[in-house]
């Protein structure tokens, strides 16, 4: 990660930041924000792409989506609706967000292998052990009042189990939307026994062609023929990703140059 990107993320993670330079005055937060504004003016798409990828800025994502239809003006696609949908998918891929078919797999991994999942499993097993012990006490209990108290406690524990399972399911679903990093190996691609079997040692889930075509079906655009995919849609997807990388790299270069000039002045 470049210094400019690191600074971009830090400026949006804390209220203020300064960068020291030897023998010179610091770059203040106001100066840094002014540089960001200058780059936003000169490279609006590139800066929005950086904000979308590294800061998860929703307004920046909206601005990018708003300009995407203009990319199709000079194109003669048979299915412009599919091309526009692919532009949005390309943005997700650029921002390292999973597509629909990957979310199910990531949700399962977060549910079974995350630290939260391990905590939930420990809690649920503990409650289930208590429930079994109390059920045995109910079987041998000779007093109705005592039996009712035991059944009430069992009911409370069963509610805890249900709520905890619901909580970890919601947590897993929310985490699956944020990143393509493998939760089982934490992005390293390695386990104690060797290569991570969930991500095949890659550490993340980069969407394949099949993943993207399945995503088009998932959002209701139907199946895509091999001919249409090969002749129009796959080249357009590559074109969008290339454009995003070029625009964002130009914005990073401009950011770095301006920050360097400010720190040297």
One Martini backbone bead per residue (centre of mass of N, CA, C, O) as a GRO file, in nm:
protein
  265
    1UNK     BB    1   0.095   0.037   0.024
    2UNK     BB    2   0.078   0.351  -0.016
    3UNK     BB    3   0.111   0.650   0.140
    4UNK     BB    4  -0.146   0.777   0.022
    5UNK     BB    5  -0.341   0.547   0.107
    6UNK     BB    6  -0.277   0.542   0.406
    7UNK     BB    7  -0.368   0.837   0.452
    8UNK     BB    8  -0.656   0.809   0.355
    9UNK     BB    9  -0.746   0.602   0.572
   10UNK     BB   10  -0.659   0.765   0.825
   11UNK     BB   11  -0.835   1.024   0.775
   12UNK     BB   12  -1.109   0.827   0.801
   13UNK     BB   13  -1.040   0.699   1.101
   14UNK     BB   14  -0.966   0.985   1.201
   15UNK     BB   15  -0.979   1.321   1.289
   16UNK     BB   16  -0.657   1.340   1.285
   17UNK     BB   17  -0.345   1.424   1.103
   18UNK     BB   18   0.016   1.387   1.093
   19UNK     BB   19   0.324   1.465   0.910
   20UNK     BB   20   0.645   1.420   0.941
   21UNK     BB   21   0.940   1.630   0.878
   22UNK     BB   22   1.259   1.683   0.860
   23UNK     BB   23   1.307   2.009   0.960
   24UNK     BB   24   0.993   2.047   0.927
   25UNK     BB   25   0.687   2.107   0.886
   26UNK     BB   26   0.387   1.988   0.917
   27UNK     BB   27   0.132   1.806   0.796
   28UNK     BB   28  -0.176   1.896   0.801
   29UNK     BB   29  -0.501   1.822   0.783
   30UNK     BB   30  -0.580   2.062   0.601
   31UNK     BB   31  -0.373   2.009   0.378
   32UNK     BB   32  -0.457   1.723   0.307
   33UNK     BB   33  -0.753   1.789   0.233
   34UNK     BB   34  -0.675   1.983   0.005
   35UNK     BB   35  -0.541   1.770  -0.170
   36UNK     BB   36  -0.786   1.590  -0.205
   37UNK     BB   37  -0.958   1.808  -0.346
   38UNK     BB   38  -0.774   1.847  -0.592
   39UNK     BB   39  -0.792   1.554  -0.693
   40UNK     BB   40  -1.100   1.543  -0.717
   41UNK     BB   41  -1.104   1.762  -0.943
   42UNK     BB   42  -0.895   1.618  -1.151
   43UNK     BB   43  -0.976   1.302  -1.032
   44UNK     BB   44  -1.276   1.191  -0.971
   45UNK     BB   45  -1.280   0.888  -1.035
   46UNK     BB   46  -1.020   0.798  -0.895
   47UNK     BB   47  -1.099   0.901  -0.612
   48UNK     BB   48  -1.361   0.738  -0.584
   49UNK     BB   49  -1.225   0.461  -0.604
   50UNK     BB   50  -1.054   0.493  -0.348
   51UNK     BB   51  -1.292   0.543  -0.155
   52UNK     BB   52  -1.440   0.276  -0.214
   53UNK     BB   53  -1.205   0.072  -0.144
   54UNK     BB   54  -1.067   0.207   0.138
   55UNK     BB   55  -1.344   0.361   0.278
   56UNK     BB   56  -1.638   0.289   0.198
   57UNK     BB   57  -1.781   0.514   0.016
   58UNK     BB   58  -2.101   0.564  -0.080
   59UNK     BB   59  -2.101   0.828  -0.253
   60UNK     BB   60  -1.877   0.729  -0.443
   61UNK     BB   61  -2.032   0.490  -0.556
   62UNK     BB   62  -2.268   0.654  -0.673
   63UNK     BB   63  -2.096   0.822  -0.873
   64UNK     BB   64  -1.992   0.589  -1.039
   65UNK     BB   65  -2.268   0.472  -1.125
   66UNK     BB   66  -2.364   0.737  -1.270
   67UNK     BB   67  -2.126   0.720  -1.503
   68UNK     BB   68  -2.148   0.440  -1.646
   69UNK     BB   69  -2.350   0.495  -1.884
   70UNK     BB   70  -2.136   0.668  -2.046
   71UNK     BB   71  -1.954   0.423  -2.135
   72UNK     BB   72  -2.189   0.325  -2.357
   73UNK     BB   73  -2.222   0.537  -2.587
   74UNK     BB   74  -1.985   0.397  -2.793
   75UNK     BB   75  -2.156   0.136  -2.780
   76UNK     BB   76  -2.274  -0.182  -2.958
   77UNK     BB   77  -2.478  -0.339  -2.782
   78UNK     BB   78  -2.725  -0.581  -2.742
   79UNK     BB   79  -2.676  -0.571  -2.406
   80UNK     BB   80  -2.674  -0.305  -2.202
   81UNK     BB   81  -2.774  -0.422  -1.935
   82UNK     BB   82  -2.536  -0.620  -1.899
   83UNK     BB   83  -2.308  -0.415  -1.918
   84UNK     BB   84  -2.394  -0.247  -1.673
   85UNK     BB   85  -2.384  -0.478  -1.468
   86UNK     BB   86  -2.079  -0.535  -1.514
   87UNK     BB   87  -1.978  -0.266  -1.410
   88UNK     BB   88  -2.070  -0.319  -1.116
   89UNK     BB   89  -1.908  -0.579  -1.079
   90UNK     BB   90  -1.633  -0.450  -1.129
   91UNK     BB   91  -1.645  -0.274  -0.876
   92UNK     BB   92  -1.649  -0.507  -0.675
   93UNK     BB   93  -1.382  -0.631  -0.765
   94UNK     BB   94  -1.209  -0.379  -0.716
   95UNK     BB   95  -1.319  -0.372  -0.397
   96UNK     BB   96  -1.318  -0.668  -0.284
   97UNK     BB   97  -1.603  -0.795  -0.352
   98UNK     BB   98  -1.843  -1.018  -0.344
   99UNK     BB   99  -2.029  -1.226  -0.511
  100UNK     BB  100  -2.306  -1.409  -0.479
  101UNK     BB  101  -2.175  -1.702  -0.495
  102UNK     BB  102  -1.961  -1.628  -0.260
  103UNK     BB  103  -2.138  -1.557  -0.011
  104UNK     BB  104  -2.219  -1.842   0.074
  105UNK     BB  105  -1.933  -1.946   0.135
  106UNK     BB  106  -1.850  -1.719   0.332
  107UNK     BB  107  -2.074  -1.759   0.535
  108UNK     BB  108  -1.993  -2.047   0.619
  109UNK     BB  109  -1.708  -1.971   0.716
  110UNK     BB  110  -1.792  -1.762   0.930
  111UNK     BB  111  -1.976  -1.965   1.090
  112UNK     BB  112  -1.723  -2.189   1.142
  113UNK     BB  113  -1.415  -2.005   1.159
  114UNK     BB  114  -1.450  -1.783   1.337
  115UNK     BB  115  -1.419  -1.635   1.638
  116UNK     BB  116  -1.723  -1.607   1.679
  117UNK     BB  117  -1.789  -1.904   1.622
  118UNK     BB  118  -1.625  -2.024   1.855
  119UNK     BB  119  -1.778  -1.880   2.077
  120UNK     BB  120  -2.059  -1.989   2.008
  121UNK     BB  121  -1.994  -2.288   2.035
  122UNK     BB  122  -1.917  -2.275   2.334
  123UNK     BB  123  -2.187  -2.169   2.440
  124UNK     BB  124  -2.380  -2.385   2.325
  125UNK     BB  125  -2.251  -2.632   2.457
  126UNK     BB  126  -2.292  -2.537   2.748
  127UNK     BB  127  -2.604  -2.520   2.735
  128UNK     BB  128  -2.656  -2.816   2.644
  129UNK     BB  129  -2.541  -2.948   2.895
  130UNK     BB  130  -2.738  -2.816   3.094
  131UNK     BB  131  -2.995  -2.929   2.969
  132UNK     BB  132  -2.933  -3.231   3.015
  133UNK     BB  133  -2.907  -3.213   3.321
  134UNK     BB  134  -3.196  -3.100   3.372
  135UNK     BB  135  -3.353  -3.335   3.237
  136UNK     BB  136  -3.261  -3.544   3.446
  137UNK     BB  137  -3.386  -3.396   3.688
  138UNK     BB  138  -3.678  -3.416   3.589
  139UNK     BB  139  -3.702  -3.732   3.586
  140UNK     BB  140  -3.636  -3.736   3.921
  141UNK     BB  141  -3.853  -3.555   3.997
  142UNK     BB  142  -4.113  -3.527   4.270
  143UNK     BB  143  -4.183  -3.216   4.219
  144UNK     BB  144  -4.370  -2.988   4.058
  145UNK     BB  145  -4.232  -2.717   4.126
  146UNK     BB  146  -3.945  -2.807   4.052
  147UNK     BB  147  -4.006  -2.891   3.763
  148UNK     BB  148  -4.094  -2.608   3.665
  149UNK     BB  149  -3.826  -2.468   3.718
  150UNK     BB  150  -3.656  -2.643   3.531
  151UNK     BB  151  -3.817  -2.587   3.270
  152UNK     BB  152  -3.765  -2.283   3.272
  153UNK     BB  153  -3.458  -2.298   3.243
  154UNK     BB  154  -3.455  -2.459   2.982
  155UNK     BB  155  -3.604  -2.247   2.814
  156UNK     BB  156  -3.391  -2.024   2.846
  157UNK     BB  157  -3.157  -2.182   2.715
  158UNK     BB  158  -3.295  -2.229   2.438
  159UNK     BB  159  -3.312  -1.930   2.370
  160UNK     BB  160  -3.009  -1.877   2.370
  161UNK     BB  161  -2.943  -2.068   2.139
  162UNK     BB  162  -3.120  -1.938   1.922
  163UNK     BB  163  -2.998  -1.647   1.940
  164UNK     BB  164  -2.703  -1.729   1.877
  165UNK     BB  165  -2.754  -1.849   1.598
  166UNK     BB  166  -2.872  -1.590   1.480
  167UNK     BB  167  -2.628  -1.407   1.531
  168UNK     BB  168  -2.414  -1.570   1.362
  169UNK     BB  169  -2.567  -1.551   1.096
  170UNK     BB  170  -2.566  -1.241   1.073
  171UNK     BB  171  -2.263  -1.206   1.091
  172UNK     BB  172  -2.184  -1.378   0.845
  173UNK     BB  173  -2.342  -1.216   0.634
  174UNK     BB  174  -2.204  -0.941   0.681
  175UNK     BB  175  -1.908  -1.037   0.626
  176UNK     BB  176  -1.958  -1.147   0.327
  177UNK     BB  177  -1.989  -0.837   0.209
  178UNK     BB  178  -1.685  -0.708   0.262
  179UNK     BB  179  -1.501  -0.969   0.173
  180UNK     BB  180  -1.260  -1.208   0.009
  181UNK     BB  181  -1.145  -1.306   0.259
  182UNK     BB  182  -1.036  -1.573   0.428
  183UNK     BB  183  -1.148  -1.685   0.746
  184UNK     BB  184  -0.979  -1.945   0.800
  185UNK     BB  185  -0.674  -1.800   0.720
  186UNK     BB  186  -0.675  -1.480   0.708
  187UNK     BB  187  -0.528  -1.462   0.405
  188UNK     BB  188  -0.269  -1.670   0.388
  189UNK     BB  189  -0.333  -1.984   0.278
  190UNK     BB  190  -0.270  -2.110   0.568
  191UNK     BB  191  -0.211  -2.398   0.765
  192UNK     BB  192  -0.086  -2.625   0.978
  193UNK     BB  193  -0.136  -2.856   0.743
  194UNK     BB  194  -0.125  -2.619   0.522
  195UNK     BB  195  -0.321  -2.571   0.284
  196UNK     BB  196  -0.601  -2.410   0.226
  197UNK     BB  197  -0.905  -2.564   0.137
  198UNK     BB  198  -1.107  -2.323   0.090
  199UNK     BB  199  -0.888  -2.132  -0.103
  200UNK     BB  200  -0.636  -2.292  -0.220
  201UNK     BB  201  -0.408  -2.080  -0.098
  202UNK     BB  202  -0.497  -1.768  -0.169
  203UNK     BB  203  -0.678  -1.603   0.072
  204UNK     BB  204  -0.897  -1.568  -0.158
  205UNK     BB  205  -1.202  -1.476  -0.361
  206UNK     BB  206  -1.179  -1.479  -0.680
  207UNK     BB  207  -1.367  -1.419  -0.938
  208UNK     BB  208  -1.506  -1.600  -1.172
  209UNK     BB  209  -1.671  -1.644  -1.453
  210UNK     BB  210  -1.894  -1.813  -1.319
  211UNK     BB  211  -1.959  -1.618  -1.090
  212UNK     BB  212  -2.055  -1.385  -1.277
  213UNK     BB  213  -2.276  -1.538  -1.433
  214UNK     BB  214  -2.436  -1.613  -1.177
  215UNK     BB  215  -2.492  -1.321  -1.092
  216UNK     BB  216  -2.676  -1.246  -1.326
  217UNK     BB  217  -2.893  -1.452  -1.241
  218UNK     BB  218  -2.939  -1.350  -0.950
  219UNK     BB  219  -3.038  -1.049  -1.064
  220UNK     BB  220  -3.236  -1.134  -1.325
  221UNK     BB  221  -3.074  -1.165  -1.631
  222UNK     BB  222  -2.993  -1.439  -1.688
  223UNK     BB  223  -2.866  -1.612  -1.929
  224UNK     BB  224  -2.545  -1.652  -2.095
  225UNK     BB  225  -2.402  -1.682  -2.373
  226UNK     BB  226  -2.105  -1.766  -2.503
  227UNK     BB  227  -2.105  -1.568  -2.739
  228UNK     BB  228  -2.173  -1.308  -2.581
  229UNK     BB  229  -1.949  -1.327  -2.375
  230UNK     BB  230  -1.698  -1.339  -2.572
  231UNK     BB  231  -1.771  -1.083  -2.762
  232UNK     BB  232  -1.867  -0.863  -2.516
  233UNK     BB  233  -1.860  -0.904  -2.197
  234UNK     BB  234  -1.572  -0.981  -2.122
  235UNK     BB  235  -1.430  -0.736  -2.254
  236UNK     BB  236  -1.590  -0.527  -2.083
  237UNK     BB  237  -1.491  -0.614  -1.807
  238UNK     BB  238  -1.191  -0.564  -1.867
  239UNK     BB  239  -1.226  -0.267  -1.938
  240UNK     BB  240  -1.331  -0.168  -1.664
  241UNK     BB  241  -1.095  -0.262  -1.489
  242UNK     BB  242  -0.879  -0.104  -1.641
  243UNK     BB  243  -0.998   0.177  -1.593
  244UNK     BB  244  -0.991   0.169  -1.282
  245UNK     BB  245  -0.685   0.129  -1.251
  246UNK     BB  246  -0.592   0.377  -1.405
  247UNK     BB  247  -0.746   0.596  -1.247
  248UNK     BB  248  -0.635   0.523  -0.964
  249UNK     BB  249  -0.330   0.550  -1.031
  250UNK     BB  250  -0.342   0.849  -1.109
  251UNK     BB  251  -0.441   0.946  -0.832
  252UNK     BB  252  -0.203   0.843  -0.668
  253UNK     BB  253   0.016   1.004  -0.813
  254UNK     BB  254  -0.103   1.284  -0.754
  255UNK     BB  255  -0.104   1.259  -0.450
  256UNK     BB  256   0.198   1.208  -0.409
  257UNK     BB  257   0.304   1.466  -0.542
  258UNK     BB  258   0.152   1.676  -0.364
  259UNK     BB  259   0.253   1.577  -0.087
  260UNK     BB  260   0.552   1.618  -0.146
  261UNK     BB  261   0.540   1.924  -0.203
  262UNK     BB  262   0.422   2.003   0.073
  263UNK     BB  263   0.656   1.876   0.250
  264UNK     BB  264   0.886   2.057   0.092
  265UNK     BB  265   0.771   2.367   0.155
   0.00000   0.00000   0.00000
